Amino acid sequence: MSVQALQWLALGLCLVGAAIRIPGLRRRQGRTIFAALVLLTVAVALSLGPIYEEVDGVLGGVNLANLLLRLALYAVFLLLGVRMAAAFGSSLARRLIVGPVGLVILGLTVAATVYFFVTSDLPVSAVGLREYNGQETVQHYATVGRLYPGYVAACLVLPAAAAVVDRHALPIHRVASAFLAGGFSLVVAFVVLRLTPLEVTAWDVILPFSAILMTVLGLSLIWLSHVLGRRTSRRANNLA
């Protein structure tokens, strides 16, 4: 599979993951994850050249679409972090994400992201700002943009892994947790790798988009588990 095909596959899976949760919104179920998946869909779409160029053109052609992508990702990890910490029953992860420390980290990240974006010279649309990699402010902007997702993912890896080995959980929940643990681990690995002087080449796309695929698959399996559970409950009530 080519790198570009992986990106489009991730976009399609995000769309499906969000769409299957629409019926639950009427029952006020899964609104946080639905919002996270919609924002993730926006972020993934803006990583694709044709979509990025169209959207950025509407926004003035000065790469505001890239800033929108970054802010959407921060919101995705905040929402996922809160919901997954609750799902895994990890009060520590929740405190680290939405407690004083986590909120300070988020605030500083957003402020630094906006600062480095504003102080960069980005006159023409460029997907991923690749044409501007020589600017020091763009390098700082990219680094800061990876740190918050990496922080939240690191907070969730161990709770997700613990759910995988929970013998009291349903098999489908354990499989879903395995996908989520894998996705969060890939995010952490990607962030750590980008902090090293190693040449990442295609892994710059493969790692984060593989993480997206695994995370959305895990969330979809959790949704499927809930659907099957409701059907089983209704059948039991009908037989009673």
mmCIF file of C-alpha atoms in Angstrom:
data_model
loop_
_atom_site.group_PDB
_atom_site.id
_atom_site.type_symbol
_atom_site.label_atom_id
_atom_site.label_comp_id
_atom_site.label_asym_id
_atom_site.label_seq_id
_atom_site.Cartn_x
_atom_site.Cartn_y
_atom_site.Cartn_z
ATOM 1 C CA MET A 1 0.000 0.000 0.000
ATOM 2 C CA SER A 2 1.332 3.445 -0.932
ATOM 3 C CA VAL A 3 1.675 6.221 1.611
ATOM 4 C CA GLN A 4 -1.035 8.257 -0.110
ATOM 5 C CA ALA A 5 -3.397 5.270 -0.149
ATOM 6 C CA LEU A 6 -2.841 4.898 3.613
ATOM 7 C CA GLN A 7 -3.872 8.524 4.106
ATOM 8 C CA TRP A 8 -7.052 8.132 2.060
ATOM 9 C CA LEU A 9 -7.858 4.868 3.856
ATOM 10 C CA ALA A 10 -7.525 6.660 7.196
ATOM 11 C CA LEU A 11 -9.875 9.394 5.981
ATOM 12 C CA GLY A 12 -12.452 6.837 4.834
ATOM 13 C CA LEU A 13 -12.298 4.949 8.127
ATOM 14 C CA CYS A 14 -12.701 8.174 10.108
ATOM 15 C CA LEU A 15 -15.795 9.034 8.068
ATOM 16 C CA VAL A 16 -17.264 5.576 8.662
ATOM 17 C CA GLY A 17 -16.379 5.694 12.364
ATOM 18 C CA ALA A 18 -18.189 9.008 12.771
ATOM 19 C CA ALA A 19 -21.177 7.989 10.615
ATOM 20 C CA ILE A 20 -21.966 4.815 12.555
ATOM 21 C CA ARG A 21 -22.306 6.858 15.741
ATOM 22 C CA ILE A 22 -24.890 9.284 14.348
ATOM 23 C CA PRO A 23 -27.934 7.155 15.396
ATOM 24 C CA GLY A 24 -26.683 7.153 18.984
ATOM 25 C CA LEU A 25 -26.711 10.957 19.090
ATOM 26 C CA ARG A 26 -30.511 10.896 19.230
ATOM 27 C CA ARG A 27 -30.207 8.884 22.442
ATOM 28 C CA ARG A 28 -27.523 11.295 23.667
ATOM 29 C CA GLN A 29 -24.950 8.531 23.548
ATOM 30 C CA GLY A 30 -21.349 8.760 22.394
ATOM 31 C CA ARG A 31 -21.387 12.501 21.730
ATOM 32 C CA THR A 32 -17.808 13.014 22.931
ATOM 33 C CA ILE A 33 -16.362 10.280 20.722
ATOM 34 C CA PHE A 34 -18.501 11.427 17.788
ATOM 35 C CA ALA A 35 -17.116 14.965 18.137
ATOM 36 C CA ALA A 36 -13.584 13.566 18.365
ATOM 37 C CA LEU A 37 -14.077 11.487 15.211
ATOM 38 C CA VAL A 38 -15.518 14.446 13.289
ATOM 39 C CA LEU A 39 -12.541 16.596 14.273
ATOM 40 C CA LEU A 40 -10.160 13.759 13.429
ATOM 41 C CA THR A 41 -11.804 13.488 10.014
ATOM 42 C CA VAL A 42 -11.191 17.218 9.498
ATOM 43 C CA ALA A 43 -7.546 16.873 10.537
ATOM 44 C CA VAL A 44 -6.921 13.866 8.281
ATOM 45 C CA ALA A 45 -8.668 15.569 5.344
ATOM 46 C CA LEU A 46 -6.448 18.625 5.754
ATOM 47 C CA SER A 47 -3.358 16.428 5.528
ATOM 48 C CA LEU A 48 -4.317 15.503 1.955
ATOM 49 C CA GLY A 49 -3.033 17.792 -0.794
ATOM 50 C CA PRO A 50 -6.176 18.355 -2.888
ATOM 51 C CA ILE A 51 -8.377 19.023 0.150
ATOM 52 C CA TYR A 52 -5.768 21.160 1.907
ATOM 53 C CA GLU A 53 -5.242 23.399 -1.091
ATOM 54 C CA GLU A 54 -8.971 23.955 -1.588
ATOM 55 C CA VAL A 55 -9.629 24.747 2.067
ATOM 56 C CA ASP A 56 -6.544 26.918 2.469
ATOM 57 C CA GLY A 57 -7.479 28.802 -0.674
ATOM 58 C CA VAL A 58 -10.810 29.707 0.903
ATOM 59 C CA LEU A 59 -8.993 30.808 4.079
ATOM 60 C CA GLY A 60 -6.680 33.122 2.154
ATOM 61 C CA GLY A 61 -3.923 30.815 0.915
ATOM 62 C CA VAL A 62 -1.570 31.578 3.819
ATOM 63 C CA ASN A 63 -1.637 28.103 5.430
ATOM 64 C CA LEU A 64 -4.316 28.834 8.023
ATOM 65 C CA ALA A 65 -5.572 25.358 7.136
ATOM 66 C CA ASN A 66 -2.452 23.906 8.762
ATOM 67 C CA LEU A 67 -3.120 25.827 11.965
ATOM 68 C CA LEU A 68 -6.713 24.557 11.859
ATOM 69 C CA LEU A 69 -5.366 21.006 11.485
ATOM 70 C CA ARG A 70 -3.143 21.410 14.562
ATOM 71 C CA LEU A 71 -5.901 22.851 16.734
ATOM 72 C CA ALA A 72 -8.329 20.143 15.595
ATOM 73 C CA LEU A 73 -5.813 17.472 16.641
ATOM 74 C CA TYR A 74 -5.414 19.038 20.088
ATOM 75 C CA ALA A 75 -9.193 18.933 20.518
ATOM 76 C CA VAL A 76 -9.279 15.314 19.320
ATOM 77 C CA PHE A 77 -6.731 14.186 21.895
ATOM 78 C CA LEU A 78 -8.386 16.184 24.667
ATOM 79 C CA LEU A 79 -11.788 14.606 23.958
ATOM 80 C CA LEU A 80 -10.360 11.118 23.444
ATOM 81 C CA GLY A 81 -8.222 11.483 26.532
ATOM 82 C CA VAL A 82 -11.163 12.348 28.769
ATOM 83 C CA ARG A 83 -13.409 9.635 27.360
ATOM 84 C CA MET A 84 -10.806 6.873 27.233
ATOM 85 C CA ALA A 85 -9.551 7.612 30.742
ATOM 86 C CA ALA A 86 -13.136 7.163 31.954
ATOM 87 C CA ALA A 87 -13.652 4.022 29.848
ATOM 88 C CA PHE A 88 -10.490 2.446 31.245
ATOM 89 C CA GLY A 89 -11.340 3.561 34.779
ATOM 90 C CA SER A 90 -8.049 5.431 35.146
ATOM 91 C CA SER A 91 -8.423 8.409 37.485
ATOM 92 C CA LEU A 92 -4.692 9.085 37.169
ATOM 93 C CA ALA A 93 -4.877 9.422 33.382
ATOM 94 C CA ARG A 94 -7.883 11.720 33.722
ATOM 95 C CA ARG A 95 -6.061 13.949 36.225
ATOM 96 C CA LEU A 96 -2.993 14.105 34.005
ATOM 97 C CA ILE A 97 -5.103 15.097 30.987
ATOM 98 C CA VAL A 98 -7.748 17.472 32.401
ATOM 99 C CA GLY A 99 -6.274 18.221 35.812
ATOM 100 C CA PRO A 100 -4.215 21.382 36.472
ATOM 101 C CA VAL A 101 -1.060 19.922 34.881
ATOM 102 C CA GLY A 102 -2.824 18.719 31.754
ATOM 103 C CA LEU A 103 -4.716 21.978 31.219
ATOM 104 C CA VAL A 104 -1.542 24.032 31.667
ATOM 105 C CA ILE A 105 0.246 21.844 29.118
ATOM 106 C CA LEU A 106 -2.666 22.251 26.693
ATOM 107 C CA GLY A 107 -2.777 26.026 27.173
ATOM 108 C CA LEU A 108 0.970 26.411 26.669
ATOM 109 C CA THR A 109 0.838 24.162 23.614
ATOM 110 C CA VAL A 110 -1.927 26.187 21.966
ATOM 111 C CA ALA A 111 -0.176 29.479 22.781
ATOM 112 C CA ALA A 112 3.169 28.245 21.444
ATOM 113 C CA THR A 113 1.539 26.828 18.319
ATOM 114 C CA VAL A 114 -0.169 30.116 17.492
ATOM 115 C CA TYR A 115 3.007 32.095 18.277
ATOM 116 C CA PHE A 116 5.278 30.039 16.037
ATOM 117 C CA PHE A 117 2.679 30.068 13.257
ATOM 118 C CA VAL A 118 2.253 33.841 13.370
ATOM 119 C CA THR A 119 6.004 34.457 13.447
ATOM 120 C CA SER A 120 6.650 32.194 10.433
ATOM 121 C CA ASP A 121 6.738 33.444 6.851
ATOM 122 C CA LEU A 122 4.132 31.314 5.046
ATOM 123 C CA PRO A 123 2.970 33.309 2.003
ATOM 124 C CA VAL A 124 1.888 30.395 -0.213
ATOM 125 C CA SER A 125 -0.148 27.245 0.519
ATOM 126 C CA ALA A 126 2.060 24.223 1.194
ATOM 127 C CA VAL A 127 0.747 20.882 2.421
ATOM 128 C CA GLY A 128 2.443 20.026 5.703
ATOM 129 C CA LEU A 129 4.466 23.260 5.345
ATOM 130 C CA ARG A 130 7.155 21.115 3.689
ATOM 131 C CA GLU A 131 8.405 23.998 1.539
ATOM 132 C CA TYR A 132 9.129 25.978 4.714
ATOM 133 C CA ASN A 133 11.028 23.340 6.696
ATOM 134 C CA GLY A 134 14.155 25.482 6.562
ATOM 135 C CA GLN A 135 12.594 28.116 8.835
ATOM 136 C CA GLU A 136 13.458 27.669 12.499
ATOM 137 C CA THR A 137 10.030 28.866 13.614
ATOM 138 C CA VAL A 138 8.355 26.272 11.382
ATOM 139 C CA GLN A 139 10.528 23.556 12.905
ATOM 140 C CA HIS A 140 9.480 24.667 16.409
ATOM 141 C CA TYR A 141 5.856 24.852 15.265
ATOM 142 C CA ALA A 142 5.989 21.250 14.041
ATOM 143 C CA THR A 143 7.704 20.008 17.205
ATOM 144 C CA VAL A 144 5.217 21.697 19.520
ATOM 145 C CA GLY A 145 2.363 20.321 17.416
ATOM 146 C CA ARG A 146 3.450 16.755 18.114
ATOM 147 C CA LEU A 147 4.101 17.078 21.849
ATOM 148 C CA TYR A 148 0.529 17.404 23.182
ATOM 149 C CA PRO A 149 -0.842 14.401 21.230
ATOM 150 C CA GLY A 150 2.212 12.459 22.412
ATOM 151 C CA TYR A 151 1.583 13.487 26.022
ATOM 152 C CA VAL A 152 -2.068 12.411 26.003
ATOM 153 C CA ALA A 153 -1.260 9.163 24.190
ATOM 154 C CA ALA A 154 1.435 8.388 26.776
ATOM 155 C CA CYS A 155 -1.140 8.890 29.551
ATOM 156 C CA LEU A 156 -3.445 6.306 27.922
ATOM 157 C CA VAL A 157 -1.037 3.554 26.856
ATOM 158 C CA LEU A 158 -0.867 1.744 30.204
ATOM 159 C CA PRO A 159 -4.614 1.932 31.004
ATOM 160 C CA ALA A 160 -5.390 0.586 27.518
ATOM 161 C CA ALA A 161 -2.820 -2.196 27.907
ATOM 162 C CA ALA A 162 -4.273 -3.101 31.315
ATOM 163 C CA ALA A 163 -7.711 -3.468 29.712
ATOM 164 C CA VAL A 164 -6.252 -5.909 27.180
ATOM 165 C CA VAL A 165 -5.217 -8.350 29.904
ATOM 166 C CA ASP A 166 -8.395 -7.921 31.970
ATOM 167 C CA ARG A 167 -9.838 -11.455 32.014
ATOM 168 C CA HIS A 168 -13.177 -10.172 33.302
ATOM 169 C CA ALA A 169 -13.736 -8.023 30.195
ATOM 170 C CA LEU A 170 -15.560 -9.239 27.094
ATOM 171 C CA PRO A 171 -13.267 -10.525 24.312
ATOM 172 C CA ILE A 172 -14.376 -7.773 21.928
ATOM 173 C CA HIS A 173 -13.483 -5.136 24.538
ATOM 174 C CA ARG A 174 -10.050 -6.673 24.975
ATOM 175 C CA VAL A 175 -9.477 -6.667 21.219
ATOM 176 C CA ALA A 176 -10.676 -3.059 21.014
ATOM 177 C CA SER A 177 -8.331 -2.122 23.860
ATOM 178 C CA ALA A 178 -5.469 -3.826 22.015
ATOM 179 C CA PHE A 179 -6.093 -1.663 18.952
ATOM 180 C CA LEU A 180 -6.292 1.455 21.116
ATOM 181 C CA ALA A 181 -3.131 0.554 23.039
ATOM 182 C CA GLY A 182 -1.369 -0.037 19.730
ATOM 183 C CA GLY A 183 -2.574 3.265 18.320
ATOM 184 C CA PHE A 184 -1.508 5.259 21.371
ATOM 185 C CA SER A 185 1.864 3.477 21.392
ATOM 186 C CA LEU A 186 2.473 4.405 17.765
ATOM 187 C CA VAL A 187 1.731 8.059 18.538
ATOM 188 C CA VAL A 188 4.288 8.014 21.359
ATOM 189 C CA ALA A 189 6.836 6.199 19.172
ATOM 190 C CA PHE A 190 6.331 8.735 16.379
ATOM 191 C CA VAL A 191 6.820 11.707 18.706
ATOM 192 C CA VAL A 192 9.957 10.194 20.252
ATOM 193 C CA LEU A 193 11.360 9.320 16.821
ATOM 194 C CA ARG A 194 10.848 12.873 15.565
ATOM 195 C CA LEU A 195 12.804 14.193 18.554
ATOM 196 C CA THR A 196 15.857 12.248 17.400
ATOM 197 C CA PRO A 197 18.172 13.192 14.512
ATOM 198 C CA LEU A 198 17.210 10.012 12.646
ATOM 199 C CA GLU A 199 15.834 10.316 9.110
ATOM 200 C CA VAL A 200 12.194 9.185 9.245
ATOM 201 C CA THR A 201 11.411 9.331 5.472
ATOM 202 C CA ALA A 202 8.074 7.555 4.796
ATOM 203 C CA TRP A 203 7.629 6.712 8.484
ATOM 204 C CA ASP A 204 6.679 10.348 8.957
ATOM 205 C CA VAL A 205 3.335 9.366 7.413
ATOM 206 C CA ILE A 206 3.161 5.619 8.086
ATOM 207 C CA LEU A 207 3.410 5.859 11.886
ATOM 208 C CA PRO A 208 0.797 8.572 12.565
ATOM 209 C CA PHE A 209 -1.699 7.291 10.004
ATOM 210 C CA SER A 210 -1.306 3.707 11.200
ATOM 211 C CA ALA A 211 -2.018 5.062 14.688
ATOM 212 C CA ILE A 212 -5.187 6.687 13.376
ATOM 213 C CA LEU A 213 -6.321 3.440 11.737
ATOM 214 C CA MET A 214 -5.748 1.419 14.912
ATOM 215 C CA THR A 215 -7.451 3.980 17.137
ATOM 216 C CA VAL A 216 -10.540 4.315 14.953
ATOM 217 C CA LEU A 217 -10.782 0.524 14.612
ATOM 218 C CA GLY A 218 -10.637 0.221 18.403
ATOM 219 C CA LEU A 219 -13.358 2.845 18.850
ATOM 220 C CA SER A 220 -15.514 1.130 16.216
ATOM 221 C CA LEU A 221 -15.181 -2.225 17.982
ATOM 222 C CA ILE A 222 -16.282 -0.618 21.242
ATOM 223 C CA TRP A 223 -19.341 0.788 19.421
ATOM 224 C CA LEU A 224 -20.080 -2.646 17.957
ATOM 225 C CA SER A 225 -19.820 -4.200 21.407
ATOM 226 C CA HIS A 226 -22.368 -1.737 22.784
ATOM 227 C CA VAL A 227 -24.753 -2.371 19.878
ATOM 228 C CA LEU A 228 -24.566 -6.144 20.343
ATOM 229 C CA GLY A 229 -25.012 -5.722 24.085
ATOM 230 C CA ARG A 230 -28.195 -3.684 23.627
ATOM 231 C CA ARG A 231 -29.621 -6.242 21.188
ATOM 232 C CA THR A 232 -28.870 -9.094 23.584
ATOM 233 C CA SER A 233 -30.535 -7.169 26.413
ATOM 234 C CA ARG A 234 -33.656 -6.510 24.337
ATOM 235 C CA ARG A 235 -33.923 -10.182 23.368
ATOM 236 C CA ALA A 236 -33.599 -11.216 27.012
ATOM 237 C CA ASN A 237 -36.339 -8.787 27.995
ATOM 238 C CA ASN A 238 -38.627 -10.080 25.237
ATOM 239 C CA LEU A 239 -38.160 -13.639 26.434
ATOM 240 C CA ALA A 240 -38.793 -12.727 30.069
#
